Amino acid sequence: MNIIFMGPPGAGKGTQAERIVEYYNIPHISTGDAFRAAMKQGTPLGIEAKRYVDQGLLVPDEITIGIVRERLQEQDCEPGFLLDGFPRTISQAEALSGIVQAMNRKIDFCIDLLVDRNLLLARLTGRRICKSCGATYHVMFNSPKEEGICDKCSGELYQRSDDTEEKVGTRLDEYLNKTAPLLDYYRTKGILRQVNGEQDIDVVSANIQSVLRGLTE
Ligand code: AP5
């Protein structure tokens, strides 16, 4: 199963991806996570990406496409993969199409999570992430058992530097201007499926599962 998760910042792509990859035993490929890891390590890629990520802007296509092209060649992608946050521009989508064609593969589904803008803001400013394993929580909607501590690995939880109100506004504008046009791109290919992302996390997961099993359109 080769899947793309699309949707605005805070729609729940990462939260749902964690669950779906566990079920299908496929890798979760998040370009945002890749940039944050490189930024933490201070690599040349991280230093370059930080200039954009910290402002809430998209990292240039040539950098982002190269990362995904390399990652998809890795052996763990053979049974399938879940792309979270890629593609985000028409150029990235066209590049992805070429990459999967060269691998004799195809994208099975592009899942778009639908969430209202005001709710996105509340979700992002309340989000907390585990420093050790990357698990995602929310101070109100999905809180850990013990405040500030990861349920899964007891790691420390932190807030992303781009989860401030101002940066979230820029990220939402970037989404509307550059990423939303991709919905028509995948609709035309017949693989776009839209799921209400405003429901309880378990309900959203169940609805995504139904779509992936071909039970619902
Ligand atoms: P990235 O890391 O991809 O961020 P994003 O798309 O802005 O998405 P988020 O991770 O913020 O949200 P999400 O949809 O995963 O939501 P989550 O599940 O965490 O990108 C960051 C930056 O990297 C970009 O701004 C850009 O600079 C760069 N970048 C990345 N990819 C790029 C690309 N392809 N091209 C160029 N640049 C790129 O959920 C959010 C919160 O809500 C959590 O607290 C969660 O617990 C809670 N929540 C989730 N679902 C529910 C629910 N159903 N009910 C209640 N609460 C919920």
CSV table of C-alpha atoms and ligand atoms in Angstrom, one decimal:
chain,number,residue,atom,x,y,z
A,1,MET,CA,0.0,0.0,0.0
A,2,ASN,CA,1.5,3.4,-1.1
A,3,ILE,CA,-0.3,6.2,0.6
A,4,ILE,CA,-0.1,10.0,0.7
A,5,PHE,CA,-1.6,11.9,3.7
A,6,MET,CA,-2.6,15.5,2.8
A,7,GLY,CA,-4.3,18.2,4.8
A,8,PRO,CA,-3.4,21.6,6.3
A,9,PRO,CA,-1.0,21.9,9.3
A,10,GLY,CA,-2.6,20.4,12.3
A,11,ALA,CA,-5.2,18.3,10.4
A,12,GLY,CA,-3.9,15.2,12.2
A,13,LYS,CA,-1.6,13.7,9.5
A,14,GLY,CA,1.1,12.7,11.9
A,15,THR,CA,-1.3,11.4,14.5
A,16,GLN,CA,-3.1,9.2,12.0
A,17,ALA,CA,0.1,8.1,10.2
A,18,GLU,CA,1.5,6.7,13.4
A,19,ARG,CA,-1.5,4.3,13.6
A,20,ILE,CA,-1.8,3.4,9.9
A,21,VAL,CA,1.9,2.5,9.5
A,22,GLU,CA,1.7,0.2,12.5
A,23,TYR,CA,-1.3,-1.6,11.0
A,24,TYR,CA,0.2,-2.0,7.5
A,25,ASN,CA,3.8,-2.3,8.8
A,26,ILE,CA,5.1,0.3,6.3
A,27,PRO,CA,7.5,3.2,6.9
A,28,HIS,CA,6.1,6.7,7.9
A,29,ILE,CA,8.0,9.2,5.8
A,30,SER,CA,7.5,12.7,7.0
A,31,THR,CA,9.5,15.5,5.3
A,32,GLY,CA,8.8,17.7,8.3
A,33,ASP,CA,10.4,15.1,10.7
A,34,ALA,CA,13.3,14.8,8.3
A,35,PHE,CA,13.9,18.5,8.3
A,36,ARG,CA,13.6,18.7,12.1
A,37,ALA,CA,16.0,15.8,12.6
A,38,ALA,CA,18.6,17.5,10.3
A,39,MET,CA,18.1,20.8,12.1
A,40,LYS,CA,18.7,19.2,15.5
A,41,GLN,CA,21.9,17.6,14.2
A,42,GLY,CA,23.0,20.9,12.6
A,43,THR,CA,23.8,19.2,9.2
A,44,PRO,CA,24.1,21.4,6.1
A,45,LEU,CA,20.6,20.3,5.1
A,46,GLY,CA,19.3,21.3,8.6
A,47,ILE,CA,21.0,24.7,8.5
A,48,GLU,CA,19.4,25.4,5.1
A,49,ALA,CA,16.0,24.0,6.0
A,50,LYS,CA,15.9,26.1,9.3
A,51,ARG,CA,15.8,29.3,7.2
A,52,TYR,CA,12.4,28.3,5.9
A,53,VAL,CA,10.9,26.0,8.6
A,54,ASP,CA,11.4,28.6,11.3
A,55,GLN,CA,9.4,31.2,9.3
A,56,GLY,CA,6.6,28.7,8.4
A,57,LEU,CA,7.6,28.7,4.8
A,58,LEU,CA,8.0,25.7,2.5
A,59,VAL,CA,11.5,24.5,1.9
A,60,PRO,CA,12.5,24.8,-1.8
A,61,ASP,CA,11.4,21.9,-4.0
A,62,GLU,CA,14.8,20.8,-5.2
A,63,ILE,CA,15.9,20.1,-1.6
A,64,THR,CA,12.7,18.4,-0.5
A,65,ILE,CA,12.4,16.2,-3.6
A,66,GLY,CA,15.9,14.9,-3.3
A,67,ILE,CA,15.2,13.7,0.3
A,68,VAL,CA,12.1,11.8,-0.7
A,69,ARG,CA,13.7,10.3,-3.8
A,70,GLU,CA,16.6,8.9,-1.7
A,71,ARG,CA,14.3,7.7,1.1
A,72,LEU,CA,12.0,5.8,-1.2
A,73,GLN,CA,14.9,3.7,-2.5
A,74,GLU,CA,15.5,2.2,0.9
A,75,GLN,CA,14.6,-1.4,1.4
A,76,ASP,CA,11.9,-0.9,4.0
A,77,CYS,CA,9.8,0.9,1.4
A,78,GLU,CA,9.4,-2.4,-0.6
A,79,PRO,CA,6.1,-3.4,1.1
A,80,GLY,CA,4.8,0.2,0.7
A,81,PHE,CA,5.1,3.6,2.3
A,82,LEU,CA,3.1,6.4,3.8
A,83,LEU,CA,4.1,9.9,2.8
A,84,ASP,CA,3.1,12.6,5.4
A,85,GLY,CA,3.5,16.2,4.3
A,86,PHE,CA,4.8,15.4,0.8
A,87,PRO,CA,4.1,16.4,-1.9
A,88,ARG,CA,3.1,20.0,-1.1
A,89,THR,CA,3.5,21.6,-4.5
A,90,ILE,CA,2.6,20.6,-8.0
A,91,SER,CA,6.4,20.3,-8.9
A,92,GLN,CA,6.8,17.9,-5.9
A,93,ALA,CA,3.7,15.9,-7.1
A,94,GLU,CA,5.1,15.6,-10.6
A,95,ALA,CA,8.5,14.5,-9.3
A,96,LEU,CA,6.9,11.9,-7.1
A,97,SER,CA,4.9,10.6,-10.0
A,98,GLY,CA,8.2,10.1,-11.9
A,99,ILE,CA,9.9,8.5,-8.9
A,100,VAL,CA,7.2,5.9,-8.3
A,101,GLN,CA,6.8,5.1,-12.0
A,102,ALA,CA,10.6,4.4,-12.2
A,103,MET,CA,10.0,2.0,-9.3
A,104,ASN,CA,7.2,0.3,-11.2
A,105,ARG,CA,4.8,1.3,-8.4
A,106,LYS,CA,1.8,3.6,-8.1
A,107,ILE,CA,0.2,5.7,-5.4
A,108,ASP,CA,-2.9,3.9,-4.2
A,109,PHE,CA,-4.6,6.7,-2.2
A,110,CYS,CA,-4.2,10.3,-1.4
A,111,ILE,CA,-6.1,10.9,1.9
A,112,ASP,CA,-7.1,14.5,2.6
A,113,LEU,CA,-8.0,15.3,6.2
A,114,LEU,CA,-10.6,18.1,6.4
A,115,VAL,CA,-10.5,20.4,9.5
A,116,ASP,CA,-11.7,24.0,10.0
A,117,ARG,CA,-9.1,26.7,10.3
A,118,ASN,CA,-10.0,27.8,13.9
A,119,LEU,CA,-9.7,24.2,15.1
A,120,LEU,CA,-6.3,23.9,13.4
A,121,LEU,CA,-5.0,26.8,15.4
A,122,ALA,CA,-6.1,25.3,18.7
A,123,ARG,CA,-4.6,22.0,17.8
A,124,LEU,CA,-1.2,23.3,16.8
A,125,THR,CA,-0.7,25.8,19.7
A,126,GLY,CA,-1.6,22.9,22.2
A,127,ARG,CA,0.5,20.2,20.5
A,128,ARG,CA,3.3,18.6,22.4
A,129,ILE,CA,5.8,16.1,20.9
A,130,CYS,CA,8.1,13.5,22.5
A,131,LYS,CA,11.8,14.5,22.2
A,132,SER,CA,12.8,10.8,22.2
A,133,CYS,CA,10.3,8.9,20.1
A,134,GLY,CA,8.4,11.7,18.3
A,135,ALA,CA,4.9,10.6,19.6
A,136,THR,CA,2.4,13.5,19.3
A,137,TYR,CA,0.0,14.7,22.1
A,138,HIS,CA,-2.3,17.6,22.8
A,139,VAL,CA,-2.6,19.4,26.1
A,140,MET,CA,-6.4,19.1,25.9
A,141,PHE,CA,-7.5,16.8,23.1
A,142,ASN,CA,-4.9,14.0,23.5
A,143,SER,CA,-3.1,14.5,26.8
A,144,PRO,CA,-0.4,12.1,28.1
A,145,LYS,CA,-1.2,10.3,31.4
A,146,GLU,CA,1.5,12.3,33.2
A,147,GLU,CA,2.0,16.0,32.1
A,148,GLY,CA,5.1,16.6,30.0
A,149,ILE,CA,6.0,12.9,29.8
A,150,CYS,CA,5.5,10.5,26.9
A,151,ASP,CA,3.2,7.5,27.6
A,152,LYS,CA,5.2,5.3,25.2
A,153,CYS,CA,8.8,5.9,26.2
A,154,SER,CA,8.8,8.3,29.2
A,155,GLY,CA,10.6,10.9,27.1
A,156,GLU,CA,10.3,14.6,27.7
A,157,LEU,CA,7.6,16.5,25.7
A,158,TYR,CA,8.3,19.8,23.9
A,159,GLN,CA,6.5,22.4,21.8
A,160,ARG,CA,7.6,22.9,18.2
A,161,SER,CA,9.1,26.4,17.4
A,162,ASP,CA,6.7,26.8,14.5
A,163,ASP,CA,3.6,26.1,16.6
A,164,THR,CA,3.1,29.8,17.6
A,165,GLU,CA,0.0,31.7,16.4
A,166,GLU,CA,2.0,33.8,14.0
A,167,LYS,CA,3.9,30.9,12.3
A,168,VAL,CA,0.8,28.8,12.1
A,169,GLY,CA,-0.9,31.7,10.2
A,170,THR,CA,2.0,31.7,7.7
A,171,ARG,CA,1.9,27.9,7.4
A,172,LEU,CA,-1.8,27.9,6.7
A,173,ASP,CA,-1.4,30.6,4.0
A,174,GLU,CA,1.4,28.5,2.4
A,175,TYR,CA,-1.0,25.5,2.4
A,176,LEU,CA,-3.8,27.4,0.8
A,177,ASN,CA,-1.6,29.0,-1.9
A,178,LYS,CA,0.7,26.1,-2.8
A,179,THR,CA,-0.6,22.8,-1.5
A,180,ALA,CA,-4.4,23.0,-1.8
A,181,PRO,CA,-4.2,23.0,-5.6
A,182,LEU,CA,-2.9,19.5,-5.4
A,183,LEU,CA,-6.3,18.2,-4.3
A,184,ASP,CA,-7.5,18.7,-7.9
A,185,TYR,CA,-4.4,17.0,-9.2
A,186,TYR,CA,-5.1,13.8,-7.2
A,187,ARG,CA,-8.9,14.1,-7.7
A,188,THR,CA,-8.3,14.0,-11.5
A,189,LYS,CA,-6.2,10.8,-11.0
A,190,GLY,CA,-9.2,9.3,-9.2
A,191,ILE,CA,-7.2,8.5,-6.0
A,192,LEU,CA,-8.3,11.4,-3.7
A,193,ARG,CA,-10.3,10.5,-0.7
A,194,GLN,CA,-11.5,13.1,1.8
A,195,VAL,CA,-12.0,12.2,5.5
A,196,ASN,CA,-13.6,14.4,8.2
A,197,GLY,CA,-10.6,15.1,10.5
A,198,GLU,CA,-12.7,16.9,13.1
A,199,GLN,CA,-14.0,13.7,14.8
A,200,ASP,CA,-12.4,11.8,17.6
A,201,ILE,CA,-8.9,10.4,16.8
A,202,ASP,CA,-10.2,6.8,16.9
A,203,VAL,CA,-13.2,7.6,14.6
A,204,VAL,CA,-10.9,9.3,12.1
A,205,SER,CA,-8.6,6.2,12.1
A,206,ALA,CA,-11.5,3.9,11.6
A,207,ASN,CA,-12.7,6.0,8.6
A,208,ILE,CA,-9.3,6.1,7.0
A,209,GLN,CA,-9.1,2.3,7.4
A,210,SER,CA,-12.4,1.9,5.7
A,211,VAL,CA,-11.2,4.0,2.8
A,212,LEU,CA,-7.9,2.0,2.5
A,213,ARG,CA,-9.8,-1.3,2.5
A,214,GLY,CA,-12.0,0.0,-0.3
A,215,LEU,CA,-15.1,-0.1,1.9
A,216,THR,CA,-16.0,3.6,1.4
A,217,GLU,CA,-15.3,6.1,-1.3
B,1,AP5,P1,5.3,19.3,8.9
B,1,AP5,O1,6.0,18.8,10.0
B,1,AP5,O2,4.9,18.4,7.8
B,1,AP5,O3,4.1,20.2,9.5
B,1,AP5,P2,2.6,20.4,9.0
B,1,AP5,O4,2.2,20.0,7.6
B,1,AP5,O5,2.5,21.9,9.2
B,1,AP5,O6,1.7,19.5,9.8
B,1,AP5,P3,1.8,19.3,11.3
B,1,AP5,O7,2.9,18.3,11.6
B,1,AP5,O8,1.9,20.6,12.0
B,1,AP5,O9,0.3,18.7,11.6
B,1,AP5,P4,-0.3,17.3,11.4
B,1,AP5,O10,-1.3,17.3,10.3
B,1,AP5,O11,0.7,16.2,11.3
B,1,AP5,O12,-1.1,17.2,12.8
B,1,AP5,P5,-0.8,16.3,14.1
B,1,AP5,O13,-1.1,14.9,13.8
B,1,AP5,O14,0.6,16.6,14.7
B,1,AP5,O15,6.1,20.5,8.2
B,1,AP5,C1,6.8,21.5,9.0
B,1,AP5,C2,7.6,22.4,8.1
B,1,AP5,O16,8.6,21.6,7.3
B,1,AP5,C3,6.8,23.1,7.0
B,1,AP5,O17,6.2,24.3,7.5
B,1,AP5,C4,7.9,23.4,5.9
B,1,AP5,O18,8.7,24.5,6.3
B,1,AP5,C5,8.7,22.1,6.0
B,1,AP5,N1,8.2,21.1,5.1
B,1,AP5,C6,7.8,19.8,5.4
B,1,AP5,N2,7.4,19.2,4.3
B,1,AP5,C7,7.7,20.0,3.2
B,1,AP5,C8,7.5,19.8,1.8
B,1,AP5,N3,7.0,18.7,1.3
B,1,AP5,N4,7.9,20.8,1.0
B,1,AP5,C9,8.4,22.0,1.6
B,1,AP5,N5,8.6,22.2,2.9
B,1,AP5,C10,8.2,21.2,3.7
B,1,AP5,O19,-1.9,16.9,15.1
B,1,AP5,C11,-1.9,18.3,15.5
B,1,AP5,C12,-2.4,18.3,17.0
B,1,AP5,O20,-3.8,18.0,17.0
B,1,AP5,C13,-1.7,17.3,17.9
B,1,AP5,O21,-1.5,17.9,19.2
B,1,AP5,C14,-2.7,16.1,18.0
B,1,AP5,O22,-2.6,15.4,19.2
B,1,AP5,C15,-4.0,16.8,17.8
B,1,AP5,N6,-5.0,16.0,17.1
B,1,AP5,C16,-4.8,15.3,15.9
B,1,AP5,N7,-5.9,14.7,15.5
B,1,AP5,C17,-6.9,15.1,16.4
B,1,AP5,C18,-8.3,14.8,16.5
B,1,AP5,N8,-9.0,14.0,15.6
B,1,AP5,N9,-9.0,15.4,17.5
B,1,AP5,C19,-8.4,16.2,18.4
B,1,AP5,N10,-7.0,16.5,18.4
B,1,AP5,C20,-6.3,15.9,17.4
